[in-house]
Amino acid sequence: MLIGLLLTAQIIVSIALVCVVLLQRSEGSGFVGGGGSAGVMSVRGVGDLLTRTTWILGSAFFIISLLLTILAGRERGASSVVDRLKIDNIDPSTLNRPKPSLPPAGTAQPGGPQSAPVPLQAPTPQINNPFLGQQPAQPPAK
């Protein structure tokens, strides 16, 4: 529930931050730059207010982001990759044991069920013609 509230606050702060940044006076005099000093606040006062608001909203955005990261990490639990490996079930005496050497593939093993390797037979090539169906390939004429 707290994460939902923080996410809602994060969305509101982000939208407000975008609006305040867009309202600030830029080199080309932005949205606020028009008009004379007849308004309630001068251009400098509006600039200071928008700058302070930007700093406050930026800080709030940063703090809420950190809180969301911390809460999401705690919600998942304190399990790490090492905890998921189940290292307690590994027998240390089997870790440094050399692996048995196997003979190369396709060689006969004495006393084994296979005395000689069986040669592979390639299938006969087929020509797939959509009009005639499948036919055996004919050897090229010499």
Tab-separated table of N, CA and C in Angstrom:
chain	number	residue	atom	x	y	z
A	1	MET	N	0.815	-1.184	0.000
A	1	MET	CA	0.000	0.000	0.000
A	1	MET	C	0.865	1.257	0.000
A	2	LEU	N	1.962	1.219	0.764
A	2	LEU	CA	2.856	2.365	0.819
A	2	LEU	C	3.524	2.600	-0.532
A	3	ILE	N	3.850	1.513	-1.212
A	3	ILE	CA	4.467	1.656	-2.530
A	3	ILE	C	3.477	2.292	-3.507
A	4	GLY	N	2.209	1.934	-3.418
A	4	GLY	CA	1.196	2.541	-4.279
A	4	GLY	C	1.062	4.033	-4.035
A	5	LEU	N	1.096	4.435	-2.757
A	5	LEU	CA	1.029	5.863	-2.442
A	5	LEU	C	2.267	6.608	-2.943
A	6	LEU	N	3.429	5.990	-2.768
A	6	LEU	CA	4.652	6.632	-3.234
A	6	LEU	C	4.693	6.722	-4.759
A	7	LEU	N	4.176	5.704	-5.435
A	7	LEU	CA	4.126	5.771	-6.899
A	7	LEU	C	3.198	6.885	-7.362
A	8	THR	N	2.075	7.036	-6.691
A	8	THR	CA	1.154	8.127	-7.033
A	8	THR	C	1.822	9.478	-6.801
A	9	ALA	N	2.498	9.628	-5.666
A	9	ALA	CA	3.210	10.873	-5.383
A	9	ALA	C	4.317	11.104	-6.408
A	10	GLN	N	4.997	10.050	-6.814
A	10	GLN	CA	6.070	10.165	-7.813
A	10	GLN	C	5.531	10.669	-9.141
A	11	ILE	N	4.374	10.165	-9.555
A	11	ILE	CA	3.771	10.603	-10.819
A	11	ILE	C	3.358	12.073	-10.727
A	12	ILE	N	2.752	12.463	-9.613
A	12	ILE	CA	2.320	13.857	-9.445
A	12	ILE	C	3.528	14.792	-9.418
A	13	VAL	N	4.576	14.418	-8.689
A	13	VAL	CA	5.782	15.248	-8.614
A	13	VAL	C	6.439	15.350	-9.983
A	14	SER	N	6.473	14.240	-10.745
A	14	SER	CA	7.102	14.304	-12.069
A	14	SER	C	6.339	15.216	-13.017
A	15	ILE	N	5.014	15.133	-13.003
A	15	ILE	CA	4.221	15.998	-13.880
A	15	ILE	C	4.411	17.458	-13.479
A	16	ALA	N	4.411	17.735	-12.173
A	16	ALA	CA	4.619	19.103	-11.705
A	16	ALA	C	6.015	19.599	-12.064
A	17	LEU	N	7.013	18.738	-11.952
A	17	LEU	CA	8.382	19.115	-12.296
A	17	LEU	C	8.512	19.452	-13.772
A	18	VAL	N	7.878	18.656	-14.631
A	18	VAL	CA	7.911	18.938	-16.065
A	18	VAL	C	7.245	20.272	-16.355
A	19	CYS	N	6.107	20.537	-15.723
A	19	CYS	CA	5.389	21.803	-15.945
A	19	CYS	C	6.219	22.990	-15.477
A	20	VAL	N	6.854	22.890	-14.310
A	20	VAL	CA	7.644	23.994	-13.785
A	20	VAL	C	8.858	24.252	-14.668
A	21	VAL	N	9.491	23.200	-15.147
A	21	VAL	CA	10.646	23.381	-16.022
A	21	VAL	C	10.228	24.038	-17.330
A	22	LEU	N	9.061	23.657	-17.856
A	22	LEU	CA	8.594	24.281	-19.093
A	22	LEU	C	8.192	25.741	-18.893
A	23	LEU	N	7.776	26.095	-17.702
A	23	LEU	CA	7.389	27.474	-17.437
A	23	LEU	C	8.581	28.405	-17.221
A	24	GLN	N	9.736	27.866	-16.954
A	24	GLN	CA	10.894	28.702	-16.672
A	24	GLN	C	11.329	29.468	-17.906
A	25	ARG	N	11.916	30.605	-17.656
A	25	ARG	CA	12.379	31.469	-18.733
A	25	ARG	C	13.660	30.882	-19.304
A	26	SER	N	13.683	30.746	-20.606
A	26	SER	CA	14.869	30.217	-21.261
A	26	SER	C	15.558	31.352	-22.002
A	27	GLU	N	16.530	31.028	-22.815
A	27	GLU	CA	17.235	32.041	-23.598
A	27	GLU	C	16.283	32.760	-24.542
A	28	GLY	N	15.278	32.050	-25.028
A	28	GLY	CA	14.323	32.643	-25.956
A	28	GLY	C	13.106	33.209	-25.249
A	29	SER	N	13.156	33.419	-23.984
A	29	SER	CA	12.142	34.011	-23.119
A	29	SER	C	10.903	33.158	-22.935
A	30	GLY	N	10.932	31.875	-23.164
A	30	GLY	CA	9.935	30.881	-22.767
A	30	GLY	C	8.485	31.330	-22.693
A	31	PHE	N	7.671	30.667	-21.891
A	31	PHE	CA	6.254	30.971	-21.744
A	31	PHE	C	6.023	32.165	-20.818
A	32	VAL	N	6.885	32.364	-19.829
A	32	VAL	CA	6.652	33.371	-18.804
A	32	VAL	C	7.197	34.732	-19.225
A	33	GLY	N	8.083	34.756	-20.186
A	33	GLY	CA	8.842	35.965	-20.486
A	33	GLY	C	8.068	37.127	-21.067
A	34	GLY	N	6.826	37.015	-21.436
A	34	GLY	CA	6.108	38.119	-22.071
A	34	GLY	C	5.568	39.119	-21.071
A	35	GLY	N	5.167	40.288	-21.563
A	35	GLY	CA	4.504	41.276	-20.718
A	35	GLY	C	5.465	42.185	-19.992
A	36	GLY	N	4.916	43.224	-19.373
A	36	GLY	CA	5.731	44.185	-18.649
A	36	GLY	C	5.749	43.848	-17.172
A	37	SER	N	6.118	44.834	-16.365
A	37	SER	CA	6.200	44.613	-14.927
A	37	SER	C	4.891	44.980	-14.242
A	38	ALA	N	3.809	45.008	-14.978
A	38	ALA	CA	2.528	45.373	-14.399
A	38	ALA	C	1.890	44.220	-13.645
A	39	GLY	N	2.440	43.029	-13.755
A	39	GLY	CA	1.875	41.859	-13.089
A	39	GLY	C	2.107	41.910	-11.592
A	40	VAL	N	1.630	40.889	-10.901
A	40	VAL	CA	1.757	40.822	-9.448
A	40	VAL	C	3.218	40.669	-9.042
A	41	MET	N	3.954	39.848	-9.786
A	41	MET	CA	5.360	39.635	-9.466
A	41	MET	C	6.210	40.099	-10.644
A	42	SER	N	7.403	40.510	-10.364
A	42	SER	CA	8.295	40.904	-11.452
A	42	SER	C	8.859	39.645	-12.099
A	43	VAL	N	9.538	39.836	-13.237
A	43	VAL	CA	10.119	38.702	-13.956
A	43	VAL	C	11.171	38.024	-13.094
A	44	ARG	N	11.926	38.812	-12.353
A	44	ARG	CA	12.950	38.227	-11.497
A	44	ARG	C	12.317	37.427	-10.363
A	45	GLY	N	11.236	37.944	-9.798
A	45	GLY	CA	10.548	37.219	-8.723
A	45	GLY	C	9.962	35.914	-9.202
A	46	VAL	N	9.400	35.898	-10.420
A	46	VAL	CA	8.864	34.660	-10.988
A	46	VAL	C	9.997	33.679	-11.241
A	47	GLY	N	11.121	34.183	-11.720
A	47	GLY	CA	12.269	33.314	-11.967
A	47	GLY	C	12.781	32.675	-10.691
A	48	ASP	N	12.862	33.479	-9.614
A	48	ASP	CA	13.315	32.919	-8.338
A	48	ASP	C	12.331	31.887	-7.794
A	49	LEU	N	11.049	32.175	-7.918
A	49	LEU	CA	10.028	31.243	-7.442
A	49	LEU	C	10.077	29.934	-8.225
A	50	LEU	N	10.203	30.049	-9.549
A	50	LEU	CA	10.267	28.832	-10.366
A	50	LEU	C	11.547	28.045	-10.107
A	51	THR	N	12.643	28.745	-9.854
A	51	THR	CA	13.901	28.056	-9.551
A	51	THR	C	13.793	27.315	-8.229
A	52	ARG	N	13.227	27.957	-7.225
A	52	ARG	CA	13.046	27.292	-5.929
A	52	ARG	C	12.094	26.103	-6.053
A	53	THR	N	11.017	26.299	-6.797
A	53	THR	CA	10.054	25.209	-6.986
A	53	THR	C	10.702	24.037	-7.706
A	54	THR	N	11.546	24.343	-8.686
A	54	THR	CA	12.247	23.273	-9.404
A	54	THR	C	13.158	22.502	-8.465
A	55	TRP	N	13.888	23.212	-7.608
A	55	TRP	CA	14.767	22.539	-6.660
A	55	TRP	C	13.972	21.676	-5.688
A	56	ILE	N	12.860	22.189	-5.211
A	56	ILE	CA	12.045	21.427	-4.254
A	56	ILE	C	11.458	20.190	-4.913
A	57	LEU	N	10.890	20.354	-6.110
A	57	LEU	CA	10.299	19.201	-6.803
A	57	LEU	C	11.362	18.194	-7.224
A	58	GLY	N	12.533	18.680	-7.638
A	58	GLY	CA	13.628	17.765	-8.003
A	58	GLY	C	14.107	16.960	-6.806
A	59	SER	N	14.223	17.636	-5.665
A	59	SER	CA	14.630	16.925	-4.442
A	59	SER	C	13.580	15.902	-4.025
A	60	ALA	N	12.304	16.295	-4.119
A	60	ALA	CA	11.227	15.352	-3.778
A	60	ALA	C	11.244	14.150	-4.719
A	61	PHE	N	11.486	14.396	-6.005
A	61	PHE	CA	11.555	13.302	-6.983
A	61	PHE	C	12.683	12.339	-6.620
A	62	PHE	N	13.845	12.886	-6.287
A	62	PHE	CA	15.001	12.067	-5.935
A	62	PHE	C	14.742	11.253	-4.667
A	63	ILE	N	14.185	11.881	-3.647
A	63	ILE	CA	13.932	11.193	-2.372
A	63	ILE	C	12.876	10.099	-2.542
A	64	ILE	N	11.807	10.401	-3.282
A	64	ILE	CA	10.766	9.385	-3.503
A	64	ILE	C	11.324	8.219	-4.310
A	65	SER	N	12.194	8.510	-5.282
A	65	SER	CA	12.818	7.429	-6.054
A	65	SER	C	13.659	6.525	-5.165
A	66	LEU	N	14.441	7.119	-4.257
A	66	LEU	CA	15.236	6.314	-3.329
A	66	LEU	C	14.347	5.477	-2.407
A	67	LEU	N	13.285	6.077	-1.900
A	67	LEU	CA	12.378	5.330	-1.018
A	67	LEU	C	11.721	4.166	-1.763
A	68	LEU	N	11.309	4.400	-3.001
A	68	LEU	CA	10.697	3.321	-3.779
A	68	LEU	C	11.688	2.185	-4.032
A	69	THR	N	12.938	2.539	-4.303
A	69	THR	CA	13.958	1.504	-4.521
A	69	THR	C	14.198	0.689	-3.265
A	70	ILE	N	14.294	1.351	-2.137
A	70	ILE	CA	14.537	0.643	-0.868
A	70	ILE	C	13.351	-0.240	-0.507
A	71	LEU	N	12.137	0.288	-0.644
A	71	LEU	CA	10.949	-0.501	-0.291
A	71	LEU	C	10.749	-1.678	-1.238
A	72	ALA	N	11.024	-1.486	-2.507
A	72	ALA	CA	10.873	-2.594	-3.455
A	72	ALA	C	11.903	-3.687	-3.172
A	73	GLY	N	13.103	-3.298	-2.759
A	73	GLY	CA	14.127	-4.283	-2.411
A	73	GLY	C	13.763	-5.067	-1.173
A	74	ARG	N	13.168	-4.400	-0.195
A	74	ARG	CA	12.774	-5.098	1.032
A	74	ARG	C	11.564	-5.983	0.808
A	75	GLU	N	10.692	-5.582	-0.099
A	75	GLU	CA	9.491	-6.379	-0.357
A	75	GLU	C	9.844	-7.713	-1.003
A	76	ARG	N	10.869	-7.700	-1.854
A	76	ARG	CA	11.308	-8.928	-2.501
A	76	ARG	C	11.986	-9.876	-1.535
A	77	GLY	N	12.460	-9.372	-0.448
A	77	GLY	CA	13.148	-10.208	0.529
A	77	GLY	C	14.641	-9.994	0.440
A	78	ALA	N	15.334	-10.571	1.388
A	78	ALA	CA	16.781	-10.393	1.439
A	78	ALA	C	17.506	-11.544	0.761
A	79	SER	N	16.882	-12.153	-0.207
A	79	SER	CA	17.541	-13.272	-0.881
A	79	SER	C	18.503	-12.747	-1.933
A	80	SER	N	19.670	-13.301	-1.923
A	80	SER	CA	20.659	-12.932	-2.923
A	80	SER	C	20.885	-14.121	-3.842
A	81	VAL	N	21.716	-13.917	-4.824
A	81	VAL	CA	22.015	-14.990	-5.764
A	81	VAL	C	22.689	-16.149	-5.036
A	82	VAL	N	23.544	-15.853	-4.085
A	82	VAL	CA	24.241	-16.894	-3.328
A	82	VAL	C	23.245	-17.716	-2.516
A	83	ASP	N	22.219	-17.069	-1.967
A	83	ASP	CA	21.207	-17.800	-1.200
A	83	ASP	C	20.429	-18.752	-2.091
A	84	ARG	N	20.209	-18.371	-3.347
A	84	ARG	CA	19.437	-19.222	-4.258
A	84	ARG	C	20.252	-20.397	-4.794
A	85	LEU	N	21.566	-20.368	-4.677
A	85	LEU	CA	22.397	-21.452	-5.199
A	85	LEU	C	22.389	-22.687	-4.307
A	86	LYS	N	21.993	-22.568	-3.078
A	86	LYS	CA	21.954	-23.668	-2.108
A	86	LYS	C	23.331	-24.321	-1.980
A	87	ILE	N	24.283	-23.529	-1.548
A	87	ILE	CA	25.665	-23.984	-1.441
A	87	ILE	C	25.813	-25.047	-0.361
A	88	ASP	N	24.933	-25.094	0.609
A	88	ASP	CA	25.043	-26.080	1.678
A	88	ASP	C	24.908	-27.508	1.156
A	89	ASN	N	24.252	-27.710	0.033
A	89	ASN	CA	24.044	-29.055	-0.510
A	89	ASN	C	25.232	-29.557	-1.321
A	90	ILE	N	26.268	-28.760	-1.525
A	90	ILE	CA	27.419	-29.170	-2.327
A	90	ILE	C	28.426	-29.882	-1.430
A	91	ASP	N	28.926	-31.025	-1.910
A	91	ASP	CA	29.936	-31.787	-1.179
A	91	ASP	C	31.316	-31.245	-1.549
A	92	PRO	N	32.080	-30.709	-0.587
A	92	PRO	CA	33.378	-30.116	-0.923
A	92	PRO	C	34.383	-31.115	-1.462
A	93	SER	N	34.257	-32.399	-1.131
A	93	SER	CA	35.235	-33.379	-1.612
A	93	SER	C	35.089	-33.634	-3.105
A	94	THR	N	33.940	-33.334	-3.681
A	94	THR	CA	33.759	-33.556	-5.120
A	94	THR	C	34.176	-32.357	-5.960
A	95	LEU	N	34.510	-31.246	-5.339
A	95	LEU	CA	34.835	-30.049	-6.119
A	95	LEU	C	36.178	-30.143	-6.823
A	96	ASN	N	37.194	-30.717	-6.182
A	96	ASN	CA	38.534	-30.770	-6.762
A	96	ASN	C	38.864	-32.112	-7.391
A	97	ARG	N	37.917	-32.994	-7.498
A	97	ARG	CA	38.149	-34.300	-8.096
A	97	ARG	C	38.300	-34.140	-9.611
A	98	PRO	N	39.344	-34.753	-10.218
A	98	PRO	CA	39.509	-34.645	-11.679
A	98	PRO	C	38.398	-35.407	-12.399
A	99	LYS	N	38.011	-34.876	-13.528
A	99	LYS	CA	36.960	-35.513	-14.316
A	99	LYS	C	37.544	-36.699	-15.068
A	100	PRO	N	36.790	-37.786	-15.219
A	100	PRO	CA	37.305	-38.942	-15.957
A	100	PRO	C	37.462	-38.583	-17.428
A	101	SER	N	38.569	-39.059	-17.992
A	101	SER	CA	38.818	-38.760	-19.413
A	101	SER	C	38.012	-39.724	-20.275
A	102	LEU	N	37.354	-39.209	-21.246
A	102	LEU	CA	36.553	-40.005	-22.172
A	102	LEU	C	37.301	-40.158	-23.480
A	103	PRO	N	37.180	-41.316	-24.139
A	103	PRO	CA	37.830	-41.474	-25.440
A	103	PRO	C	37.137	-40.582	-26.470
A	104	PRO	N	37.819	-40.259	-27.543
A	104	PRO	CA	37.193	-39.433	-28.575
A	104	PRO	C	35.939	-40.100	-29.136
A	105	ALA	N	35.015	-39.306	-29.539
A	105	ALA	CA	33.751	-39.828	-30.062
A	105	ALA	C	33.991	-40.612	-31.344
A	106	GLY	N	33.282	-41.723	-31.492
A	106	GLY	CA	33.375	-42.538	-32.701
A	106	GLY	C	34.453	-43.598	-32.657
A	107	THR	N	35.171	-43.728	-31.551
A	107	THR	CA	36.200	-44.761	-31.466
A	107	THR	C	35.642	-45.953	-30.699
A	108	ALA	N	36.175	-47.112	-31.042
A	108	ALA	CA	35.709	-48.337	-30.390
A	108	ALA	C	36.315	-48.439	-29.009
A	109	GLN	N	35.524	-48.897	-28.067
A	109	GLN	CA	36.003	-49.106	-26.718
A	109	GLN	C	36.091	-50.607	-26.479
A	110	PRO	N	37.210	-51.054	-25.930
A	110	PRO	CA	37.326	-52.494	-25.697
A	110	PRO	C	36.314	-52.944	-24.654
A	111	GLY	N	35.644	-54.013	-24.978
A	111	GLY	CA	34.666	-54.575	-24.064
A	111	GLY	C	33.353	-53.820	-24.079
A	112	GLY	N	33.227	-52.821	-24.923
A	112	GLY	CA	31.995	-52.042	-24.993
A	112	GLY	C	30.985	-52.704	-25.915
A	113	PRO	N	29.778	-52.215	-25.921
A	113	PRO	CA	28.746	-52.827	-26.759
A	113	PRO	C	28.976	-52.586	-28.244
A	114	GLN	N	29.848	-51.666	-28.568
A	114	GLN	CA	30.053	-51.320	-29.970
A	114	GLN	C	31.513	-51.577	-30.309
A	115	SER	N	31.774	-52.413	-31.287
A	115	SER	CA	33.159	-52.744	-31.594
A	115	SER	C	33.748	-51.808	-32.638
A	116	ALA	N	32.968	-51.257	-33.502
A	116	ALA	CA	33.478	-50.342	-34.525
A	116	ALA	C	32.432	-49.263	-34.769
A	117	PRO	N	32.882	-48.062	-35.141
A	117	PRO	CA	31.901	-47.017	-35.411
A	117	PRO	C	31.084	-47.333	-36.658
A	118	VAL	N	29.851	-46.959	-36.623
A	118	VAL	CA	28.948	-47.197	-37.743
A	118	VAL	C	29.035	-45.995	-38.679
A	119	PRO	N	29.328	-46.225	-39.970
A	119	PRO	CA	29.393	-45.089	-40.889
A	119	PRO	C	27.999	-44.495	-41.108
A	120	LEU	N	27.967	-43.201	-41.305
A	120	LEU	CA	26.703	-42.527	-41.565
A	120	LEU	C	26.328	-42.654	-43.029
A	121	GLN	N	25.063	-42.844	-43.280
A	121	GLN	CA	24.560	-42.943	-44.646
A	121	GLN	C	23.721	-41.700	-44.931
A	122	ALA	N	24.093	-40.962	-45.963
A	122	ALA	CA	23.356	-39.753	-46.311
A	122	ALA	C	22.063	-40.147	-47.007
A	123	PRO	N	20.977	-39.416	-46.746
A	123	PRO	CA	19.723	-39.726	-47.439
A	123	PRO	C	19.817	-39.337	-48.908
A	124	THR	N	19.017	-40.009	-49.716
A	124	THR	CA	19.022	-39.685	-51.148
A	124	THR	C	18.367	-38.321	-51.341
A	125	PRO	N	18.958	-37.471	-52.177
A	125	PRO	CA	18.391	-36.150	-52.380
A	125	PRO	C	17.051	-36.230	-53.115
A	126	GLN	N	16.172	-35.343	-52.764
A	126	GLN	CA	14.847	-35.276	-53.381
A	126	GLN	C	14.675	-33.917	-54.052
A	127	ILE	N	14.037	-33.911	-55.200
A	127	ILE	CA	13.698	-32.663	-55.874
A	127	ILE	C	12.239	-32.393	-55.575
A	128	ASN	N	11.971	-31.226	-55.051
A	128	ASN	CA	10.598	-30.877	-54.715
A	128	ASN	C	10.068	-29.937	-55.782
A	129	ASN	N	9.278	-30.472	-56.675
A	129	ASN	CA	8.655	-29.689	-57.732
A	129	ASN	C	7.175	-29.591	-57.397
A	130	PRO	N	6.620	-28.408	-57.253
A	130	PRO	CA	5.217	-28.301	-56.854
A	130	PRO	C	4.253	-28.876	-57.892
A	131	PHE	N	4.679	-28.999	-59.129
A	131	PHE	CA	3.791	-29.505	-60.168
A	131	PHE	C	3.898	-31.013	-60.358
A	132	LEU	N	5.073	-31.578	-60.088
A	132	LEU	CA	5.278	-33.005	-60.313
A	132	LEU	C	5.355	-33.811	-59.026
A	133	GLY	N	5.457	-33.158	-57.887
A	133	GLY	CA	5.601	-33.860	-56.623
A	133	GLY	C	7.062	-34.132	-56.343
A	134	GLN	N	7.326	-34.969	-55.337
A	134	GLN	CA	8.710	-35.271	-55.002
A	134	GLN	C	9.196	-36.420	-55.865
A	135	GLN	N	10.366	-36.237	-56.432
A	135	GLN	CA	10.991	-37.251	-57.264
A	135	GLN	C	12.436	-37.415	-56.820
A	136	PRO	N	12.984	-38.608	-56.977
A	136	PRO	CA	14.401	-38.773	-56.664
A	136	PRO	C	15.258	-37.988	-57.643
A	137	ALA	N	16.328	-37.420	-57.142
A	137	ALA	CA	17.229	-36.655	-58.007
A	137	ALA	C	17.945	-37.622	-58.952
A	138	GLN	N	18.078	-37.187	-60.184
A	138	GLN	CA	18.765	-38.012	-61.171
A	138	GLN	C	20.208	-37.556	-61.264
A	139	PRO	N	21.127	-38.499	-61.429
A	139	PRO	CA	22.551	-38.114	-61.516
A	139	PRO	C	22.772	-37.239	-62.757
A	140	PRO	N	23.703	-36.310	-62.669
A	140	PRO	CA	23.973	-35.438	-63.814
A	140	PRO	C	24.504	-36.251	-64.989
A	141	ALA	N	24.110	-35.818	-66.185
A	141	ALA	CA	24.547	-36.510	-67.417
A	141	ALA	C	26.005	-36.217	-67.660
A	142	LYS	N	26.729	-37.265	-68.060
A	142	LYS	CA	28.169	-37.096	-68.320
A	142	LYS	C	28.438	-37.069	-69.776
